[in-house]
GROMACS .gro file of C-alpha atoms in nm:
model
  295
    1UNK     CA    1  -3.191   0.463  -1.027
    2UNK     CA    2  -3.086   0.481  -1.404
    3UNK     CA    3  -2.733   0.389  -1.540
    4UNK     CA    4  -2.694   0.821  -1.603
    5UNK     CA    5  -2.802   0.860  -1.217
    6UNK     CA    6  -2.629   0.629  -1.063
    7UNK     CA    7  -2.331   0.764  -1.294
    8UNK     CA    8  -2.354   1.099  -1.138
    9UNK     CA    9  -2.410   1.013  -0.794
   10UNK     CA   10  -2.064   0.811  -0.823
   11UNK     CA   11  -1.880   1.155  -0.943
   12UNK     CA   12  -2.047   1.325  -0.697
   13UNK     CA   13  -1.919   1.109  -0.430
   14UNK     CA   14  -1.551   1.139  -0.552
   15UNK     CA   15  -1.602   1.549  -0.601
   16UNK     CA   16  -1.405   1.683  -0.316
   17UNK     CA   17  -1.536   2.010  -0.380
   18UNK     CA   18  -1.898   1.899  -0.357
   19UNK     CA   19  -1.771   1.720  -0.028
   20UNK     CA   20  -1.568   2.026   0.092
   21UNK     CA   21  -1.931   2.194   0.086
   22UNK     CA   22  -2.119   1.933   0.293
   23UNK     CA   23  -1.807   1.916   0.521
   24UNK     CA   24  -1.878   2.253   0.627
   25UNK     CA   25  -2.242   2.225   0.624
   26UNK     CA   26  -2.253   1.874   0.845
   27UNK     CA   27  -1.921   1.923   1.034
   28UNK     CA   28  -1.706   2.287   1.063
   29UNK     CA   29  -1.821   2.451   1.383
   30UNK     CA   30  -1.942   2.829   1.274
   31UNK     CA   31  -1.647   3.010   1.404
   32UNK     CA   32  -1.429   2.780   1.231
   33UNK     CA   33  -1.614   2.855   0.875
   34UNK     CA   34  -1.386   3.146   0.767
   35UNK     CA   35  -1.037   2.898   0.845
   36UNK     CA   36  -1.212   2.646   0.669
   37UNK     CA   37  -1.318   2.887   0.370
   38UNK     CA   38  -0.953   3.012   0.313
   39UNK     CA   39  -0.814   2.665   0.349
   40UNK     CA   40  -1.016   2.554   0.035
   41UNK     CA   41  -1.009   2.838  -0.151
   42UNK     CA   42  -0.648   2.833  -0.189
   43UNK     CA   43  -0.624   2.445  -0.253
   44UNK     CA   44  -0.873   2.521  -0.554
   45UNK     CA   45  -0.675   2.813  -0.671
   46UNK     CA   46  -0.533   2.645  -1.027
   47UNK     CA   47  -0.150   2.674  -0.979
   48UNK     CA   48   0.147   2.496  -0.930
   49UNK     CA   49   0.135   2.296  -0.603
   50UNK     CA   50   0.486   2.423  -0.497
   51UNK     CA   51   0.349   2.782  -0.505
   52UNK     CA   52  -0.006   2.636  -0.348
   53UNK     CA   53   0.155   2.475  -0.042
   54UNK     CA   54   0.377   2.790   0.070
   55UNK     CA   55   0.003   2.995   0.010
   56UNK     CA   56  -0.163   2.737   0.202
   57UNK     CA   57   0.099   2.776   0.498
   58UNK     CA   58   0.111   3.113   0.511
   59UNK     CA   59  -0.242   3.102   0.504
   60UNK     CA   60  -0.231   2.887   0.867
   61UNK     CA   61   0.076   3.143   0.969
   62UNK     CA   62  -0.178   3.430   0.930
   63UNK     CA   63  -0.471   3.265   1.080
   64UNK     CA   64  -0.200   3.162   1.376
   65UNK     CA   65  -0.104   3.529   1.412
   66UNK     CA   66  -0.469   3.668   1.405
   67UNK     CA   67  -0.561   3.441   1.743
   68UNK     CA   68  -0.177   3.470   1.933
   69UNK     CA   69  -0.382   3.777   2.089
   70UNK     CA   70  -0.650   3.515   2.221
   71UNK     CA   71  -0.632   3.220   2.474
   72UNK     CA   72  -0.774   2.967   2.265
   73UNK     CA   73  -0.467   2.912   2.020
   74UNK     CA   74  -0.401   2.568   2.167
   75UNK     CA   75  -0.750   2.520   2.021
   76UNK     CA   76  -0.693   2.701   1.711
   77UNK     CA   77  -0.394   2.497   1.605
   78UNK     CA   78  -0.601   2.195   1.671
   79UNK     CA   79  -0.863   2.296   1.463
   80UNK     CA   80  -0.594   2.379   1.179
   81UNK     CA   81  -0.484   1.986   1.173
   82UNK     CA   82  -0.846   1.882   1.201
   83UNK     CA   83  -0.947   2.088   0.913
   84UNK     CA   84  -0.639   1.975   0.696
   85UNK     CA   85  -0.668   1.602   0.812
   86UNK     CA   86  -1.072   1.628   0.682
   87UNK     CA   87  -0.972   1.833   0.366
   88UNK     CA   88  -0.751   1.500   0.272
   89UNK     CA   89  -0.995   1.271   0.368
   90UNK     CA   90  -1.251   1.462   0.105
   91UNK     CA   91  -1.004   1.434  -0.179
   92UNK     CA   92  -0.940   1.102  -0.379
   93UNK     CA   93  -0.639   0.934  -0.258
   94UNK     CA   94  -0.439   0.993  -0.603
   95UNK     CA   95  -0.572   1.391  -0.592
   96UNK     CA   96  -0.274   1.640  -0.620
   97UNK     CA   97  -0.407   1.781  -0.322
   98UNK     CA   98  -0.302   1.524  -0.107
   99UNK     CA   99   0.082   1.588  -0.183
  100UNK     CA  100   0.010   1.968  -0.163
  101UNK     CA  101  -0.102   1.944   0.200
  102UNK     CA  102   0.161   1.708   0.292
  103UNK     CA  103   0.434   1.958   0.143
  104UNK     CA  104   0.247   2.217   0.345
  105UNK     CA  105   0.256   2.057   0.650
  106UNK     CA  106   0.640   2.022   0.559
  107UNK     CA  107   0.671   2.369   0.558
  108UNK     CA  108   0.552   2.441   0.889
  109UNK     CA  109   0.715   2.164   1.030
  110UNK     CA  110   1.026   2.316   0.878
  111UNK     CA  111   0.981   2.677   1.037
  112UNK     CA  112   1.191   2.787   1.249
  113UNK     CA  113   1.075   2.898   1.627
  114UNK     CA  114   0.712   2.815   1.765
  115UNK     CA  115   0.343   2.906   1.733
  116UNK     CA  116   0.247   3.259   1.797
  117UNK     CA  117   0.077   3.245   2.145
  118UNK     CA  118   0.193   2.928   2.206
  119UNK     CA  119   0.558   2.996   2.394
  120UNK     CA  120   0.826   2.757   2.422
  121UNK     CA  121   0.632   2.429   2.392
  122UNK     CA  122   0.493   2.505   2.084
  123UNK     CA  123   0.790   2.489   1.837
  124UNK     CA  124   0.663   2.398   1.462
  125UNK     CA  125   0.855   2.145   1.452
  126UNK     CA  126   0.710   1.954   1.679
  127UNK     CA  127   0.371   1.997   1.507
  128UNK     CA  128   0.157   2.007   1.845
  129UNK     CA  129  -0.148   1.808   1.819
  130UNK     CA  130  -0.086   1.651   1.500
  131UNK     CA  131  -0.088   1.293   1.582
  132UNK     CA  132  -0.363   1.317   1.832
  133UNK     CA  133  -0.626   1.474   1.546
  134UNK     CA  134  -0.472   1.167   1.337
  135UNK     CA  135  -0.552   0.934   1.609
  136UNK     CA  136  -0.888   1.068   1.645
  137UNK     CA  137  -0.941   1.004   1.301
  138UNK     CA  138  -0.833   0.703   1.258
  139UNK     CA  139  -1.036   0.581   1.568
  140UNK     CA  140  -1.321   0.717   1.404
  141UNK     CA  141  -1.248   0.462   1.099
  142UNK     CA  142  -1.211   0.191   1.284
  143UNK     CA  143  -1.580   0.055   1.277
  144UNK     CA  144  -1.669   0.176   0.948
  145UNK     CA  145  -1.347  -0.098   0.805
  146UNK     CA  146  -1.478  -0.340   0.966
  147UNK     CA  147  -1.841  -0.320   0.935
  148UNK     CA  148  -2.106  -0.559   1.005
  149UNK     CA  149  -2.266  -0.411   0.642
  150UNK     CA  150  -2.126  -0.243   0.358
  151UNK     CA  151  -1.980   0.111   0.417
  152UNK     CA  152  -2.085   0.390   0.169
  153UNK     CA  153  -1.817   0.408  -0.105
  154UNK     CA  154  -1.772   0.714  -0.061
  155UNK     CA  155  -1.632   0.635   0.320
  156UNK     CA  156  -1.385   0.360   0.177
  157UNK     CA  157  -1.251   0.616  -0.040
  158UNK     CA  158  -1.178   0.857   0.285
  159UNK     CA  159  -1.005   0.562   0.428
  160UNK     CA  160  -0.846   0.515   0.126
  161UNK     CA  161  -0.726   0.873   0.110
  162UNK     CA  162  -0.614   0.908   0.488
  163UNK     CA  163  -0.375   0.662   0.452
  164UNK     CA  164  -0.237   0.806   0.162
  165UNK     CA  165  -0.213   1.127   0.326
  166UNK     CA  166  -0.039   0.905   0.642
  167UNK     CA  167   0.168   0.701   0.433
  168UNK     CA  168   0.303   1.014   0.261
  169UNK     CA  169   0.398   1.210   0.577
  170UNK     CA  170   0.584   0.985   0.720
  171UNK     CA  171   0.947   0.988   0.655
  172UNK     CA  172   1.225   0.764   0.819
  173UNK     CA  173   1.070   0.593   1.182
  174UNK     CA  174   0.733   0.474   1.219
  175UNK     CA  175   0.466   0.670   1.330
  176UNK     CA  176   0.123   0.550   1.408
  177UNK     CA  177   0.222   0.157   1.460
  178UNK     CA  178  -0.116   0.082   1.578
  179UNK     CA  179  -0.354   0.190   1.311
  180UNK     CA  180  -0.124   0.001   1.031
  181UNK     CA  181  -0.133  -0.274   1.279
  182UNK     CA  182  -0.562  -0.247   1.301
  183UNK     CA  183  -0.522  -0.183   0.896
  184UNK     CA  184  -0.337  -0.510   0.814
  185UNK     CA  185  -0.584  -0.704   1.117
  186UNK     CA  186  -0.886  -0.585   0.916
  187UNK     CA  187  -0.759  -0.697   0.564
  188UNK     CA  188  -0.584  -1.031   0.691
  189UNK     CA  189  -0.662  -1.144   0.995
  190UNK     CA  190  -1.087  -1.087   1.042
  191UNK     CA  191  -1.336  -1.276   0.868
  192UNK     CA  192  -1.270  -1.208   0.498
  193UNK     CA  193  -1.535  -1.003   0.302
  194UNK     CA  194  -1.592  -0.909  -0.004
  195UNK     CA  195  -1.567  -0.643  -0.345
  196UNK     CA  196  -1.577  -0.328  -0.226
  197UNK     CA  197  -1.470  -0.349   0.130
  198UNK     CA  198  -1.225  -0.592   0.132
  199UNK     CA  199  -1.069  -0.424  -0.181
  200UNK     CA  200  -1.027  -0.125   0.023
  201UNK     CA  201  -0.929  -0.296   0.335
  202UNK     CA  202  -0.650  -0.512   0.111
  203UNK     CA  203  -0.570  -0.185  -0.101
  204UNK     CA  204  -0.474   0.015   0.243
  205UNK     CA  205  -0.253  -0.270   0.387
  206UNK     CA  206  -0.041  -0.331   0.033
  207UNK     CA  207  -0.006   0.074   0.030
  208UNK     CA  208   0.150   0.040   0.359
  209UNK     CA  209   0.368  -0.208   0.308
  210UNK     CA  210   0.460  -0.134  -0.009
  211UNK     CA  211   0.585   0.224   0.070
  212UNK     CA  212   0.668   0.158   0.476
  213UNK     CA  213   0.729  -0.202   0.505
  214UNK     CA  214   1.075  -0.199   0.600
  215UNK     CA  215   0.993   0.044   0.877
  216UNK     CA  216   0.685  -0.188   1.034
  217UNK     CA  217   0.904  -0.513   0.994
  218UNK     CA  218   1.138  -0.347   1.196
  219UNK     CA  219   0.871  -0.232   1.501
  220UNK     CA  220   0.694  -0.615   1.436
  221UNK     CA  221   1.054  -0.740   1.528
  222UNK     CA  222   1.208  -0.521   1.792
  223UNK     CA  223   0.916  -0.378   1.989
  224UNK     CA  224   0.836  -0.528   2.358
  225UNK     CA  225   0.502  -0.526   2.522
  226UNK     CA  226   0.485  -0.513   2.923
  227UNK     CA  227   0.171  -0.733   2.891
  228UNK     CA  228  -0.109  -0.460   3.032
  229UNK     CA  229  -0.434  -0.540   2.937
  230UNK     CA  230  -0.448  -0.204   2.692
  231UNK     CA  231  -0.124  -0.285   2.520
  232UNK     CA  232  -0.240  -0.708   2.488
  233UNK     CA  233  -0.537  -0.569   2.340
  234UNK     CA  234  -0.370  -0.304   2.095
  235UNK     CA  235  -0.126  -0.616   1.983
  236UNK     CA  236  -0.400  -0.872   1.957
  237UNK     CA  237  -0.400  -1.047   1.644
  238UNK     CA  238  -0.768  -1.143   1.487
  239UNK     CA  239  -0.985  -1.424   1.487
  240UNK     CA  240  -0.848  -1.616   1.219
  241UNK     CA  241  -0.463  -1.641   1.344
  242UNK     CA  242  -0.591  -1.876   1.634
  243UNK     CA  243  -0.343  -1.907   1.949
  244UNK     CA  244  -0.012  -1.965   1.704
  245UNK     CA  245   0.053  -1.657   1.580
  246UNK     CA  246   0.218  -1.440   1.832
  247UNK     CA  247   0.177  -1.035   1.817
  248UNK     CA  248   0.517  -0.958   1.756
  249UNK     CA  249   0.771  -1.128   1.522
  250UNK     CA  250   0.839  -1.256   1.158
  251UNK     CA  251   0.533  -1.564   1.255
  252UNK     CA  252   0.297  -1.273   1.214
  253UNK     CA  253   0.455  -1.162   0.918
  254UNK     CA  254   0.449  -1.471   0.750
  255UNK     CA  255   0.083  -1.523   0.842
  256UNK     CA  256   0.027  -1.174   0.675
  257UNK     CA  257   0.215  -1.354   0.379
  258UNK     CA  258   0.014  -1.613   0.312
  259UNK     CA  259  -0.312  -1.458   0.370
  260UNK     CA  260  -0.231  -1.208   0.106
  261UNK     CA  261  -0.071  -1.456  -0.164
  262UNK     CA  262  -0.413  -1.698  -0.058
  263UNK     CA  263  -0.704  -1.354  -0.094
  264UNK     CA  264  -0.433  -1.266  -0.442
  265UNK     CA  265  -0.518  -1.631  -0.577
  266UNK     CA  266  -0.886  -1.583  -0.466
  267UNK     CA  267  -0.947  -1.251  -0.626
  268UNK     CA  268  -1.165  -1.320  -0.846
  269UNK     CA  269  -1.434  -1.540  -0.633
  270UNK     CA  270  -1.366  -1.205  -0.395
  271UNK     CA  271  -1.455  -0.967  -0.662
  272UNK     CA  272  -1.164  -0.789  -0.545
  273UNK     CA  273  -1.054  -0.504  -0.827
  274UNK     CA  274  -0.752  -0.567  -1.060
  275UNK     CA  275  -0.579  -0.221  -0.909
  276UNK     CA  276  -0.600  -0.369  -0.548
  277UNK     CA  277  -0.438  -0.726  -0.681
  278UNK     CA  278  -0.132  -0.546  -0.848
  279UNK     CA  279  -0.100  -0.389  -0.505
  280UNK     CA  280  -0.068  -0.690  -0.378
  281UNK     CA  281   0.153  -0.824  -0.556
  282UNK     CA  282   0.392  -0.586  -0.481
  283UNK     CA  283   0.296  -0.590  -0.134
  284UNK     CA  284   0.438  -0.992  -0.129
  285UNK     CA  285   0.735  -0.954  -0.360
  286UNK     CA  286   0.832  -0.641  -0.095
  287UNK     CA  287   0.774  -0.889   0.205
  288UNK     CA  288   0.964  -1.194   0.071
  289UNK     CA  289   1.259  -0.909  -0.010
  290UNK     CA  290   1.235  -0.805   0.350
  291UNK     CA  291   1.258  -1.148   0.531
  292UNK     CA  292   1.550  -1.237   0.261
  293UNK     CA  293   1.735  -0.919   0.399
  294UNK     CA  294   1.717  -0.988   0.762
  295UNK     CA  295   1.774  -1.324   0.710
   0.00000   0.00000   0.00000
């Protein structure tokens, strides 16, 4: 492939409009299309994002109030959060649209009563579904991070972007322990790879702890496991902590430490990128200021 090629298949796979159109080709069930169509339409719309996330939830409040008449709403609304969820996933993980669908789902979150068609289990605020479409997306990650080949780029930068999209959602508590728990396992605790995946795998774990660290310290110090086999397994920590490293507790968190400050010193024999190793950086100056708090 020539440099100009090669070039243009690179912007391609960053376009999320170009991706928004194979989404929908490769991936929106038919009777979906039109929700998916108005969805994207508006995010492309060029206006303020303020103005673009209260179009974007009315936009779900009409589509909400076209199937109350139905039965399927409990599927409709989980087709809504799928669609958004994907839609982030297309865009670049510094894209505008990422905070515009995070405000939007703000907004809904924020209404006041429940779904149309939905009664009184539905209430906005609880945003019904929501975590389980995360879930199901993050599951669906989970063997592309930690590959036995190289992912597409193009799939590092999804993973890249649905953290983002995670890590900007969530406000005050944690929320979705496990997958930051599989994200920092991947980058620090597995065999260690190299350029392109392990950048991404090291970039996702410094984002998390950069921006939610003081959260995750406290569920690595205060949460309990009743020792079942799923939750031993969930907790697990990888192949190169050996039997010392427990799954809870500051031990793990210092293990995390070094293997950062260690891949940070080895960056360059790594080929990881010079964005990822600030990231770092700031991922260990936020961890030493975290243990020197609760200590």
């Amino acid at each position: 492939m020539s440099a100009g090629k090669a070039e243009q298949a690179a912007h391609d796979a960053e376009d999320p409009v170009l991706l928004f159109r194979e989404l929908e080709e490769d991936e929106i069930p038919d009777d979906e299309i039109p929700m998916f169509r108005i969805f994207t339409a508006t995010l492309q719309y060029p206006i303020d994002n303020k103005i673009k996330s209260a179009k974007l939830a009315s936009d779900i409040n009409f589509v909400c109030q076209a199937e109350a008449v139905t039965e399927r709403i409990g599927d409709v609304i989980m087709y809504i959060w799928m669609q958004l969820i994907q839609i982030a996933h297309c865009a670049p993980p510094d894209h505008p649209w990422i905070d515009c669908l995070v405000e939007t789902i703000e907004i809904l979150q924020n209404q006041e009563g429940t779904v149309p068609g939905m009664g009184e289990f539905g209430f906005w605020s609880k945003l019904l579904y929501f975590d389980d479409q995360m879930y199901e997306k993050f599951d669906y990650y989970v063997p592309i991070i930690n590959p036995s080949g190289t992912p597409p780029k193009r799939e590092l930068t999804g993973w890249k972007a649905l953290n983002t999209f995670a890590i900007k959602l969530m406000k005050g508590p944690m929320r979705w322990f496990s997958f930051v728990l599989h994200s920092m396992r991947h980058a620090l605790e597995e065999p260690i790879g190299t350029g392109d995946i392990q950048s991404c795998r090291l970039w996702v774990a410094s984002k998390w702890i950069i921006v939610h660290g003081n959260a995750f310290h406290d569920c690595m110090v205060s949460l309990r496991t009743d020792e079942d086999a799923f939750e031993s397994f969930r907790l697990k920590p990888g192949k190169l902590c050996g039997d010392g490293v427990s799954p809870l507790g500051d031990d793990r968190w210092e293990y995390w430490q070094k293997q950062l400050q260690a891949q940070k010193s080895d960056s360059k024999n790594l080929e990881i990128d010079d964005e990822t190793v600030q990231l770092m950086s700031e991922a260990i100056e936020k961890m030493n200021t975290i243990l020197g708090e609760k200590s």
